[in-house]
PDB file of C-alpha atoms in Angstrom:
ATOM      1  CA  UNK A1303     118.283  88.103  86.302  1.00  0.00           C
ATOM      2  CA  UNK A1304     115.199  87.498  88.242  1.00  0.00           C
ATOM      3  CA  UNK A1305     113.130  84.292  88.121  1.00  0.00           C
ATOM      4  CA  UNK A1306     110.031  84.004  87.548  1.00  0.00           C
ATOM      5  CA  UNK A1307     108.879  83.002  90.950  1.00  0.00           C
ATOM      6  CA  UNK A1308     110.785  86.461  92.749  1.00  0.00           C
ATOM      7  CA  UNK A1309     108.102  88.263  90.043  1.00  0.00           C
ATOM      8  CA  UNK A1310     105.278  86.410  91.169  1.00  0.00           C
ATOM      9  CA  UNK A1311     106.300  87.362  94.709  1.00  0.00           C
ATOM     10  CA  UNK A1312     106.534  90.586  93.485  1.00  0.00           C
ATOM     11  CA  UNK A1313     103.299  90.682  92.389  1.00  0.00           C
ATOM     12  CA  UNK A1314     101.022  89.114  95.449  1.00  0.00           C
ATOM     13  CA  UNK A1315     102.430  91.449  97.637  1.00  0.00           C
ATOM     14  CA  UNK A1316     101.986  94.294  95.039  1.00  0.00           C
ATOM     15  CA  UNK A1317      98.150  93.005  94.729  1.00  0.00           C
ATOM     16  CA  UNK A1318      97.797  92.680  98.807  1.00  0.00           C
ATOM     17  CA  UNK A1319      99.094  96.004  99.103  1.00  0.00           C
ATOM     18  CA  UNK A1320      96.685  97.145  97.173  1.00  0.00           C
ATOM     19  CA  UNK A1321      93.904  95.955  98.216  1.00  0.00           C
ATOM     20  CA  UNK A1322      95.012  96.321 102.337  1.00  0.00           C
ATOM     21  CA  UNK A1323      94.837  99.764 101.215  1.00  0.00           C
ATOM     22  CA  UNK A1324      91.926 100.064  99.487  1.00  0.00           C
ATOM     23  CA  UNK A1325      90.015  98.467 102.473  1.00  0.00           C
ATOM     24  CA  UNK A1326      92.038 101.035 105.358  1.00  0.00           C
ATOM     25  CA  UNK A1327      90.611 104.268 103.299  1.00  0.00           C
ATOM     26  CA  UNK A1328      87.409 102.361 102.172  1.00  0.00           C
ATOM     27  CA  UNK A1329      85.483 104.548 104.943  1.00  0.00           C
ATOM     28  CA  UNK A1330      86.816 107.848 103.025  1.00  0.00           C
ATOM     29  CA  UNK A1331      85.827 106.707  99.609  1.00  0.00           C
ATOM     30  CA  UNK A1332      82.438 104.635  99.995  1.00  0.00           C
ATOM     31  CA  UNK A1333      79.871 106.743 102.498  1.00  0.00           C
ATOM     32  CA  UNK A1334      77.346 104.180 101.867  1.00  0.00           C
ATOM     33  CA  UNK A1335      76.711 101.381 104.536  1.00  0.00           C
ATOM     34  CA  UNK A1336      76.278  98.329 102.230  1.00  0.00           C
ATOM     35  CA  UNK A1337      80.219  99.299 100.771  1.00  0.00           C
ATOM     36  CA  UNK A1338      81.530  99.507 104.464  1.00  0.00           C
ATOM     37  CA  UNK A1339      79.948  96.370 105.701  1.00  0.00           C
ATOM     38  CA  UNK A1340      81.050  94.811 102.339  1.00  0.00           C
ATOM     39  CA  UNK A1341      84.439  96.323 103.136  1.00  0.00           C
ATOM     40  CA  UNK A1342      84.528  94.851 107.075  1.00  0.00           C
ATOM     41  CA  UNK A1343      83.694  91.168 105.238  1.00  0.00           C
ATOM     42  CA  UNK A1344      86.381  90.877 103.069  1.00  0.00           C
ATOM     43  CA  UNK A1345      88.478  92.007 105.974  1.00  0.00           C
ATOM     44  CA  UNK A1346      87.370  89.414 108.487  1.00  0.00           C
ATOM     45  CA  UNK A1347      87.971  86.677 105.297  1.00  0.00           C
ATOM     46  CA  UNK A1348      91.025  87.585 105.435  1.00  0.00           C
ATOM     47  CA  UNK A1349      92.176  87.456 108.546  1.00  0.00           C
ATOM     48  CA  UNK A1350      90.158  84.139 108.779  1.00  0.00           C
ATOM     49  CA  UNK A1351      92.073  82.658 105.686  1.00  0.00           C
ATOM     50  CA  UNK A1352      95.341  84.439 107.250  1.00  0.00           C
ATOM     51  CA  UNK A1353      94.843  81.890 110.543  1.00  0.00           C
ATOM     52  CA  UNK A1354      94.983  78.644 108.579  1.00  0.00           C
ATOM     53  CA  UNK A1355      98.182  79.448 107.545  1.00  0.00           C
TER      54      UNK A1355
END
């Protein structure tokens, strides 16, 4: 039996997954500018939250 905190685990890297995805073929599904810059933000947050780790 699992606990609860292997299906939390489960589930960040689930959500992360999802949204690295999203944000690789964000490009392909947004053709507007404003999505891709909004897109490139939430990527450099990221990797700027990432570092204080």
């Amino acid at each position: 039996m699992h606990s609860k905190s292997t299906y939390g685990t489960i589930a960040v890297k689930t959500a992360v997954l999802l949204i690295a995805a999203l944000l690789l073929f964000a490009p392909l599904l947004f053709q507007d500018v404003r999505a891709l810059e909004v897109a490139a933000r939430i990527c450099i947050f990221i990797v700027l939250v990432a570092s204080y780790d």
